[in-house]
Amino acid sequence: MAQHYFDPDPGAAHRPATVDLVLADLHLRLDTDRGMFSPDRVDLGTRVLLESVPAPPPEGRLLDVGCGYGPIALAMAARAPGARVVGVDVNRRAVDLARHNARRNHLANVEFHLVDAEGTPAGGDAGTAGTPAERALAGPFDAIWSNPPIRIGKPALHALLRTWLGRLAPGGTAHLVVQKNLGADSLQRWLQEEGHPAERAASRAGFRILRVRRP
Ligand SMILES: C[S@@+](CC[C@H](N)C(=O)[O-])C[C@H]1O[C@@H](n2cnc3c(N)ncnc32)[C@H](O)[C@@H]1O
């Protein structure tokens, strides 16, 4: 059966690697593995996002949807040491590595959670009401940064965005990076139709950065 980077339990044989995320203001070393998104280098779209977004609210509650091995959430945590950052993903191997990468880079203001497609805790936290994981995931979030999983298909992507954009705090802002030829403009139109005011904040190297503000 074909393996996808968004499988909950990737069966791919392990191939540990280390990648560097080097930006003007930070340098993180990140361990990766097969069975997750972009394990051989930090994805170009992720770089474009991190080079384009304004600084996160310094003491905010921040979210990375589809965190993979953690580059976006960890960059948020490094840029806003007073903030509390949450990263979520459906891929167990990726979430385990994101937790490891937080320790590796001495970032204590970030936590990673395995979730299901409905945005509720999965794995060890599943089905337990009122857990710290449930509280962490409930938001509301002052900022969301995401390189969302376009390849899961439109219905699943729309459900994911409805769930997590619904947890944006009043006045909060989301920045999403989407490849132009993977439907960035039609996603922007869909967001507007859904009542999420979305604008193009940047466009570079074939990627759009969509900004959604919650009034
Ligand atoms: C394009 S990748 C980005 C990964 C990482 N943020 C990065 O920049 O390298 C999208 C991620 O979304 C995850 N994903 C897929 N469906 C999801 C869902 N319903 N909820 C949360 N994450 C999901 C995938 O497992 C994958 O790690």
XYZ file of N, CA and C and ligand atoms in Angstrom:
672
model
N 0.845 -1.196 0.000
C 0.000 0.000 0.000
C 0.885 1.253 0.000
N 0.482 2.275 -0.787
C 1.296 3.498 -0.877
C 1.384 4.182 0.486
N 2.567 4.684 0.777
C 2.774 5.425 2.026
C 2.649 6.918 1.746
N 2.061 7.653 2.680
C 1.962 9.104 2.550
C 2.599 9.752 3.761
N 3.037 10.997 3.594
C 3.647 11.689 4.731
C 2.634 11.996 5.810
N 1.344 11.896 5.478
C 0.319 12.198 6.474
C -0.331 10.950 7.052
N 0.302 9.766 6.854
C -0.209 8.553 7.497
C 0.008 8.650 9.004
N -0.971 8.189 9.804
C -0.795 8.261 11.258
C 0.414 7.462 11.744
N 0.609 6.274 11.186
C 1.736 5.436 11.604
C 2.541 5.029 10.380
N 3.466 5.879 9.953
C 4.209 5.555 8.739
C 4.986 4.259 8.902
N 4.866 3.367 7.910
C 5.561 2.092 8.025
C 6.931 2.118 7.374
N 7.319 3.257 6.799
C 8.585 3.327 6.067
C 9.750 2.955 6.967
N 10.726 2.245 6.390
C 11.940 1.915 7.153
C 12.601 3.214 7.617
N 13.202 3.172 8.795
C 13.820 4.397 9.318
C 15.065 4.768 8.503
N 15.281 6.058 8.337
C 16.520 6.573 7.749
C 16.799 7.933 8.411
N 17.339 7.909 9.626
C 17.531 9.153 10.366
C 18.462 10.101 9.612
N 18.158 11.369 9.690
C 18.983 12.402 9.055
C 18.882 13.665 9.910
N 19.747 14.617 9.621
C 19.700 15.902 10.322
C 19.700 17.002 9.277
N 18.811 17.984 9.442
C 18.775 19.119 8.519
C 18.968 20.404 9.326
N 19.478 21.423 8.633
C 19.677 22.725 9.271
C 18.617 23.690 8.781
N 18.017 24.407 9.715
C 17.134 25.519 9.359
C 17.893 26.797 9.696
N 18.417 27.450 8.662
C 19.221 28.649 8.870
C 18.468 29.841 8.286
N 18.085 30.764 9.152
C 17.404 31.985 8.739
C 18.236 33.157 9.243
N 17.878 34.379 8.860
C 18.679 35.538 9.262
C 18.790 35.628 10.782
N 17.739 35.209 11.494
C 17.703 35.416 12.947
C 17.836 34.135 13.756
N 17.964 32.988 13.122
C 18.070 31.765 13.932
C 18.675 30.615 13.138
N 19.201 29.665 13.898
C 19.774 28.445 13.308
C 19.336 27.277 14.187
N 18.534 26.400 13.626
C 18.090 25.214 14.360
C 18.622 23.974 13.639
N 19.051 22.978 14.421
C 19.419 21.671 13.848
C 18.271 20.720 14.165
N 17.760 20.062 13.134
C 16.541 19.271 13.284
C 16.772 17.850 12.801
N 16.429 16.879 13.652
C 16.517 15.483 13.242
C 15.236 15.097 12.505
N 15.399 14.298 11.462
C 14.254 13.899 10.635
C 14.340 12.396 10.379
N 13.356 11.898 9.656
C 13.334 10.470 9.336
C 12.448 10.279 8.115
N 12.517 9.134 7.513
C 11.566 8.820 6.440
C 10.171 8.702 7.029
N 9.160 8.758 6.137
C 7.790 8.598 6.612
C 7.191 9.906 7.076
N 7.808 11.025 6.719
C 7.243 12.331 7.044
C 7.568 13.302 5.913
N 6.991 14.489 5.989
C 7.137 15.488 4.932
C 8.549 16.062 4.913
N 9.146 16.112 3.732
C 10.425 16.800 3.467
C 11.535 16.467 4.467
N 11.891 15.169 4.589
C 12.899 14.807 5.589
C 14.333 15.145 5.199
N 14.576 15.433 3.911
C 15.970 15.628 3.487
C 16.425 17.078 3.511
N 15.477 17.989 3.552
C 15.812 19.419 3.674
C 14.565 20.129 4.150
N 14.759 21.287 4.775
C 13.591 22.081 5.157
C 12.896 22.513 3.873
N 11.605 22.269 3.800
C 10.820 22.554 2.601
C 10.934 24.030 2.198
N 10.984 24.281 0.890
C 11.115 25.658 0.406
C 9.911 26.513 0.830
N 8.720 25.936 0.774
C 7.530 26.689 1.201
C 7.622 27.077 2.671
N 8.120 26.176 3.489
C 8.304 26.467 4.916
C 9.294 27.612 5.096
N 10.378 27.579 4.323
C 11.365 28.687 4.390
C 10.728 30.003 3.983
N 9.966 29.967 2.871
C 9.326 31.210 2.395
C 8.397 31.755 3.482
N 7.638 30.853 4.117
C 6.746 31.303 5.210
C 7.563 31.978 6.313
N 8.621 31.286 6.756
C 9.385 31.791 7.917
C 10.148 33.075 7.578
N 10.422 33.290 6.289
C 11.113 34.521 5.887
C 10.128 35.658 5.619
N 8.825 35.353 5.578
C 7.835 36.365 5.194
C 6.961 36.848 6.342
N 6.753 35.998 7.341
C 5.775 36.365 8.381
C 6.342 37.438 9.319
N 5.466 38.306 9.824
C 5.912 39.241 10.857
C 6.188 38.495 12.161
N 6.908 39.122 13.080
C 7.234 38.475 14.358
C 5.950 38.040 15.065
N 5.988 36.892 15.730
C 4.780 36.442 16.431
C 4.548 37.267 17.694
N 3.283 37.322 18.173
C 3.022 38.052 19.416
C 3.920 37.516 20.522
N 4.689 38.390 21.210
C 5.753 37.911 22.101
C 5.254 37.051 23.268
N 4.029 37.284 23.723
C 3.539 36.461 24.840
C 2.271 35.715 24.456
N 2.106 35.491 23.158
C 0.847 34.919 22.684
C 0.773 33.411 22.830
N -0.398 32.915 22.474
C -0.589 31.465 22.320
C -0.552 31.211 20.818
N 0.410 30.405 20.415
C 0.716 30.269 18.988
C 0.535 28.816 18.556
N 0.145 28.618 17.308
C -0.156 27.266 16.817
C 0.466 27.033 15.452
N 1.029 25.824 15.272
C 1.479 25.329 13.966
C 0.631 24.104 13.634
N -0.204 24.200 12.604
C -1.061 23.072 12.197
C -0.319 22.239 11.156
N -0.143 20.948 11.450
C 0.617 20.066 10.557
C 2.096 20.322 10.752
N 2.562 20.083 11.964
C 3.911 20.547 12.376
C 5.030 19.687 11.807
N 4.742 18.448 11.328
C 5.830 17.586 10.871
C 6.871 17.432 11.975
N 8.151 17.474 11.596
C 9.217 17.333 12.604
C 9.506 18.655 13.327
N 8.714 19.697 13.033
C 8.707 20.865 13.910
C 9.300 22.176 13.443
N 9.757 22.332 12.170
C 10.493 23.573 11.849
C 9.717 24.853 12.136
N 8.415 24.870 11.838
C 7.657 26.122 11.990
C 7.398 26.404 13.470
N 6.897 25.406 14.198
C 6.621 25.619 15.634
C 7.898 25.987 16.382
N 9.001 25.342 16.031
C 10.256 25.611 16.757
C 10.789 27.003 16.417
N 10.598 27.439 15.180
C 11.003 28.811 14.839
C 10.150 29.819 15.595
N 8.850 29.551 15.718
C 7.988 30.444 16.512
C 8.480 30.505 17.951
N 8.789 29.323 18.514
C 9.217 29.260 19.915
C 10.529 30.013 20.117
N 11.440 29.907 19.139
C 12.726 30.598 19.263
C 12.544 32.106 19.112
N 11.609 32.526 18.258
C 11.423 33.958 18.012
C 10.615 34.634 19.114
N 9.815 33.855 19.841
C 8.962 34.438 20.886
C 9.128 33.634 22.171
N 10.236 33.821 22.894
C 10.503 32.992 24.073
C 9.437 33.132 25.162
N 8.687 34.242 25.144
C 7.641 34.423 26.163
C 6.307 33.851 25.744
N 6.238 33.310 24.535
C 4.972 32.769 24.032
C 4.860 31.291 24.388
N 3.655 30.770 24.227
C 3.418 29.337 24.424
C 3.012 28.769 23.065
N 3.802 27.857 22.548
C 3.585 27.363 21.186
C 3.080 25.924 21.230
N 2.118 25.633 20.369
C 1.579 24.279 20.232
C 1.756 23.852 18.774
N 2.258 22.638 18.574
C 2.327 22.049 17.232
C 1.497 20.787 17.217
N 0.728 20.579 16.143
C -0.113 19.373 16.053
C 0.105 18.672 14.723
N -0.019 17.354 14.753
C 0.097 16.576 13.517
C -0.596 15.235 13.728
N -0.987 14.606 12.601
C -1.588 13.268 12.666
C -0.540 12.169 12.579
N 0.693 12.531 12.273
C 1.756 11.552 12.016
C 2.577 11.345 13.300
N 2.441 10.146 13.863
C 3.059 9.858 15.173
C 4.586 9.991 15.130
N 5.191 9.494 14.082
C 6.654 9.544 13.991
C 7.129 11.002 13.933
N 6.382 11.827 13.202
C 6.749 13.247 13.099
C 6.600 13.944 14.454
N 5.522 13.664 15.167
C 5.306 14.319 16.471
C 6.407 13.900 17.450
N 6.775 12.630 17.437
C 7.867 12.181 18.329
C 9.158 12.940 18.009
N 9.450 13.121 16.725
C 10.681 13.830 16.357
C 10.603 15.319 16.683
N 9.420 15.912 16.527
C 9.266 17.334 16.878
C 9.562 17.534 18.370
N 9.054 16.611 19.210
C 9.348 16.713 20.658
C 10.854 16.591 20.905
N 11.471 15.661 20.237
C 12.915 15.476 20.355
C 13.651 16.742 19.900
N 13.193 17.349 18.791
C 13.873 18.536 18.267
C 13.719 19.747 19.190
N 12.609 19.799 19.932
C 12.469 20.880 20.931
C 13.543 20.723 21.998
N 13.744 19.495 22.479
C 14.787 19.257 23.499
C 16.160 19.532 22.900
N 16.377 19.074 21.699
C 17.683 19.225 21.058
C 18.073 20.698 20.916
N 17.066 21.562 20.704
C 17.335 22.987 20.509
C 17.031 23.810 21.760
N 16.832 23.118 22.901
C 16.650 23.776 24.211
C 15.483 24.754 24.194
N 14.386 24.348 23.558
C 13.199 25.204 23.504
C 12.127 24.580 24.402
N 11.839 25.261 25.511
C 10.923 24.691 26.506
C 9.522 25.278 26.408
N 9.335 26.286 25.558
C 8.022 26.953 25.481
C 7.172 26.412 24.333
N 7.385 25.140 23.996
C 6.639 24.542 22.888
C 6.244 23.119 23.261
N 5.026 22.725 22.872
C 4.585 21.349 23.102
C 3.964 20.815 21.815
N 4.107 19.527 21.616
C 3.604 18.909 20.385
C 2.580 17.842 20.739
N 1.498 17.797 19.949
C 0.433 16.841 20.219
C 0.038 16.083 18.958
N -0.178 14.779 19.158
C -0.748 13.945 18.107
C -2.253 14.192 18.113
N -2.816 14.448 16.935
C -4.253 14.709 16.857
C -4.877 13.788 15.808
N -6.218 13.724 15.833
C -6.909 13.030 14.751
C -7.452 14.082 13.779
N -8.135 13.612 12.741
C -8.593 14.536 11.690
C -9.606 15.544 12.217
N -10.191 15.288 13.369
C -11.160 16.237 13.946
C -10.487 17.271 14.851
N -9.158 17.173 14.989
C -8.455 18.142 15.826
C -8.569 17.850 17.308
N -8.840 16.594 17.652
C -8.851 16.211 19.067
C -7.624 15.334 19.332
N -7.226 15.246 20.624
C -6.012 14.484 20.925
C -6.143 13.034 20.496
N -5.072 12.470 19.972
C -5.043 11.061 19.583
C -3.969 10.376 20.414
N -3.796 9.080 20.205
C -2.770 8.344 20.945
C -3.113 8.301 22.423
N -2.131 8.568 23.269
C -2.283 8.426 24.717
C -3.371 9.284 25.316
N -3.696 10.431 24.698
C -4.678 11.349 25.259
C -6.087 11.112 24.755
N -6.247 10.203 23.791
C -7.548 10.074 23.136
C -8.633 9.703 24.134
N -9.766 10.341 23.990
C -10.947 9.968 24.750
C -10.966 10.409 26.193
N -9.927 11.121 26.650
C -9.904 11.546 28.044
C -10.275 13.024 28.100
N -11.414 13.310 28.715
C -11.878 14.706 28.740
C -11.062 15.521 29.737
N -10.850 16.802 29.400
C -10.230 17.735 30.349
C -8.744 17.536 30.578
N -8.059 16.829 29.685
C -6.618 16.625 29.842
C -5.872 17.912 29.478
N -4.594 18.034 29.914
C -3.803 19.189 29.483
C -3.747 19.289 27.956
N -3.698 18.149 27.264
C -3.658 18.185 25.800
C -4.926 18.831 25.258
N -6.076 18.431 25.795
C -7.340 19.021 25.315
C -7.363 20.522 25.537
N -6.873 20.925 26.707
C -6.875 22.369 27.005
C -5.918 23.106 26.070
N -4.741 22.501 25.816
C -3.754 23.153 24.938
C -4.308 23.313 23.523
N -5.072 22.320 23.078
C -5.554 22.347 21.691
C -6.760 23.253 21.498
N -7.438 23.561 22.593
C -8.674 24.333 22.473
C -8.402 25.779 22.070
N -7.194 26.278 22.300
C -6.912 27.687 22.015
C -7.556 28.566 23.070
N -7.984 29.795 22.740
C -7.845 30.407 21.430
C -6.404 30.824 21.147
N -6.046 30.824 19.869
C -4.671 31.107 19.454
C -4.568 32.519 18.864
N -3.521 33.226 19.285
C -3.296 34.589 18.780
C -2.689 34.573 17.382
N -1.951 33.522 17.073
C -1.357 33.413 15.732
C -1.276 31.943 15.353
N -1.573 31.673 14.092
C -1.402 30.336 13.522
C -0.474 30.484 12.319
N 0.576 29.665 12.286
C 1.430 29.585 11.096
C 1.353 28.149 10.617
N 1.217 27.947 9.310
C 1.082 26.574 8.824
C 1.511 26.435 7.371
N 2.142 25.305 7.111
C 2.339 24.811 5.751
C 1.354 23.648 5.650
N 0.113 23.912 5.249
C -0.943 22.904 5.424
C -0.818 21.748 4.427
N -1.418 20.605 4.782
C -1.290 19.393 3.945
C -2.237 19.426 2.761
N -1.853 20.154 1.716
C -2.704 20.287 0.520
C -3.032 18.921 -0.072
N -2.075 17.979 0.023
C -2.241 16.704 -0.685
C -3.265 15.767 -0.039
N -3.832 16.135 1.114
C -4.889 15.278 1.675
C -6.198 15.459 0.906
N -6.249 16.421 -0.001
C -7.465 16.625 -0.807
C -8.334 17.718 -0.210
N -9.141 18.314 -1.106
C -9.905 19.502 -0.702
C -10.854 19.276 0.467
N -11.688 18.213 0.444
C -12.643 18.085 1.554
C -11.936 17.989 2.913
N -10.861 17.175 2.970
C -10.147 17.024 4.252
C -9.418 18.307 4.629
N -8.842 18.986 3.636
C -8.134 20.238 3.910
C -9.113 21.300 4.424
N -10.277 21.381 3.794
C -11.262 22.373 4.228
C -11.733 22.070 5.655
N -11.925 20.782 5.949
C -12.351 20.410 7.315
C -11.271 20.809 8.323
N -10.025 20.555 7.974
C -8.909 20.898 8.864
C -8.861 22.412 9.107
N -9.018 23.186 8.038
C -8.938 24.648 8.192
C -10.133 25.176 8.978
N -11.325 24.606 8.738
C -12.496 25.031 9.531
C -12.232 24.803 11.015
N -11.686 23.609 11.332
C -11.435 23.268 12.736
C -10.470 24.248 13.375
N -9.311 24.436 12.746
C -8.244 25.175 13.443
C -8.398 26.681 13.315
N -8.899 27.170 12.157
C -9.124 28.624 12.062
C -10.240 29.039 13.010
N -11.127 28.103 13.315
C -12.187 28.368 14.302
C -11.637 28.563 15.706
N -10.378 28.214 15.926
C -9.769 28.372 17.260
C -8.854 29.598 17.316
N -8.948 30.446 16.289
C -8.194 31.701 16.281
C -8.886 32.683 17.222
N -8.104 33.381 18.024
C -8.674 34.362 18.964
C -9.193 35.573 18.189
N -10.181 36.301 18.740
C -10.573 37.560 18.106
C -9.335 38.448 17.971
N -9.156 39.008 16.788
C -7.956 39.825 16.528
C -6.741 39.001 16.135
N -6.872 37.689 16.161
C -5.741 36.809 15.823
C -5.535 36.715 14.313
N -4.356 36.237 13.931
C -3.985 36.177 12.518
C -3.394 34.809 12.189
N -3.775 34.273 11.041
C -3.152 33.032 10.549
C -2.378 33.339 9.275
N -1.207 32.728 9.133
C -0.439 32.792 7.887
C -0.269 31.371 7.362
N -0.701 31.158 6.127
C -0.627 29.834 5.497
C 0.218 29.949 4.240
N 1.149 29.004 4.054
C 1.919 28.995 2.804
C 1.347 27.915 1.897
N 1.079 28.289 0.645
C 0.486 27.352 -0.311
C 1.154 27.564 -1.664
N 1.512 26.439 -2.292
C 2.135 26.532 -3.601
C 1.119 27.088 -4.603
N 1.569 28.014 -5.438
C 0.656 28.659 -6.384
C -0.010 27.614 -7.271
N 0.788 26.647 -7.783
C 0.187 25.672 -8.696
C -0.470 24.500 -7.975
N -0.593 24.581 -6.653
C -1.396 23.582 -5.922
C -2.663 24.230 -5.370
N -3.072 25.343 -5.970
C -4.401 25.871 -5.657
C -4.436 26.993 -4.638
N -3.353 27.785 -4.543
C -3.335 28.864 -3.544
C -4.474 29.856 -3.774
N -4.724 30.205 -5.042
C -5.729 31.240 -5.295
C -7.142 30.720 -5.038
N -7.378 29.454 -5.391
C -8.726 28.928 -5.126
C -8.923 28.717 -3.629
N -7.848 28.412 -2.899
C -7.984 28.301 -1.437
C -8.307 29.676 -0.833
N -7.679 30.709 -1.367
C -7.971 32.064 -0.870
C -9.459 32.399 -1.091
N -9.969 32.051 -2.271
C -11.393 32.325 -2.553
C -12.280 31.536 -1.610
N -11.920 30.262 -1.380
C -12.733 29.431 -0.475
C -12.739 30.028 0.939
N -11.583 30.483 1.400
C -11.510 31.071 2.747
C -12.451 32.275 2.834
N -12.443 33.092 1.787
C -13.309 34.280 1.805
C -14.781 33.873 1.830
N -15.110 32.861 1.015
C -16.506 32.401 0.987
C -16.933 31.848 2.339
N -15.983 31.279 3.063
C -16.259 30.694 4.382
C -16.380 31.760 5.476
N -16.124 33.037 5.097
C -16.195 34.105 6.095
C -14.889 34.342 6.813
N -13.772 33.845 6.257
C -12.446 34.133 6.814
C -11.771 35.152 5.884
N -11.755 36.440 6.259
C -11.131 37.431 5.384
C -9.678 37.045 5.104
N -9.394 36.714 3.832
C -8.052 36.224 3.477
C -7.448 37.135 2.424
N -6.189 37.485 2.610
C -5.502 38.297 1.604
C -4.145 37.673 1.307
N -3.582 38.065 0.160
C -2.257 37.565 -0.199
C -1.228 38.472 0.467
N -0.495 37.925 1.423
C 0.471 38.740 2.166
C 1.813 38.781 1.460
N 2.135 37.748 0.684
C 3.415 37.702 -0.027
C 3.299 36.654 -1.125
N 4.189 36.763 -2.100
C 4.223 35.805 -3.203
C 5.674 35.684 -3.636
N 6.229 34.479 -3.510
C 7.657 34.328 -3.828
C 7.961 32.875 -4.157
N 8.842 32.669 -5.118
C 9.368 31.345 -5.464
C 8.258 30.325 -5.725
N 7.126 30.798 -6.292
C 6.028 29.880 -6.605
C 5.103 29.618 -5.438
N 5.283 30.334 -4.337
C 4.426 30.148 -3.159
C 3.676 31.439 -2.847
N 2.471 31.288 -2.338
C 1.711 32.417 -1.812
C 1.665 32.298 -0.293
N 1.743 33.415 0.373
C 1.458 33.450 1.810
C 0.085 34.085 1.959
N -0.872 33.293 2.460
C -2.225 33.803 2.682
C -2.355 34.222 4.135
N -2.894 35.427 4.323
C -3.089 35.921 5.702
C -4.586 35.985 5.981
N -4.984 35.380 7.085
C -6.388 35.367 7.497
C -6.468 36.071 8.846
N -7.308 37.096 8.909
C -7.470 37.801 10.191
C -8.844 37.485 10.741
N -8.895 37.202 12.042
C -10.218 37.052 12.658
C -10.623 38.418 13.215
N -11.742 38.951 12.732
C -12.134 40.296 13.181
C -12.332 40.339 14.690
C 3.129 20.162 4.144
S 3.458 19.229 5.607
C 4.295 20.456 6.633
C 5.133 19.830 7.726
C 5.988 20.817 8.521
N 5.183 21.874 9.109
C 7.073 21.427 7.667
O 6.995 22.620 7.409
O 7.999 20.689 7.284
C 1.823 19.088 6.325
C 1.718 18.268 7.580
O 0.330 18.174 7.945
C 0.108 16.915 8.541
N -1.339 16.619 8.522
C -2.056 15.972 7.582
N -3.365 15.918 7.922
C -3.466 16.553 9.116
C -4.545 16.826 9.999
N -5.807 16.463 9.712
N -4.301 17.484 11.149
C -3.034 17.876 11.454
N -1.957 17.653 10.663
C -2.176 16.998 9.505
C 0.991 15.970 7.757
O 1.249 14.770 8.478
C 2.245 16.837 7.527
O 3.185 16.646 8.533
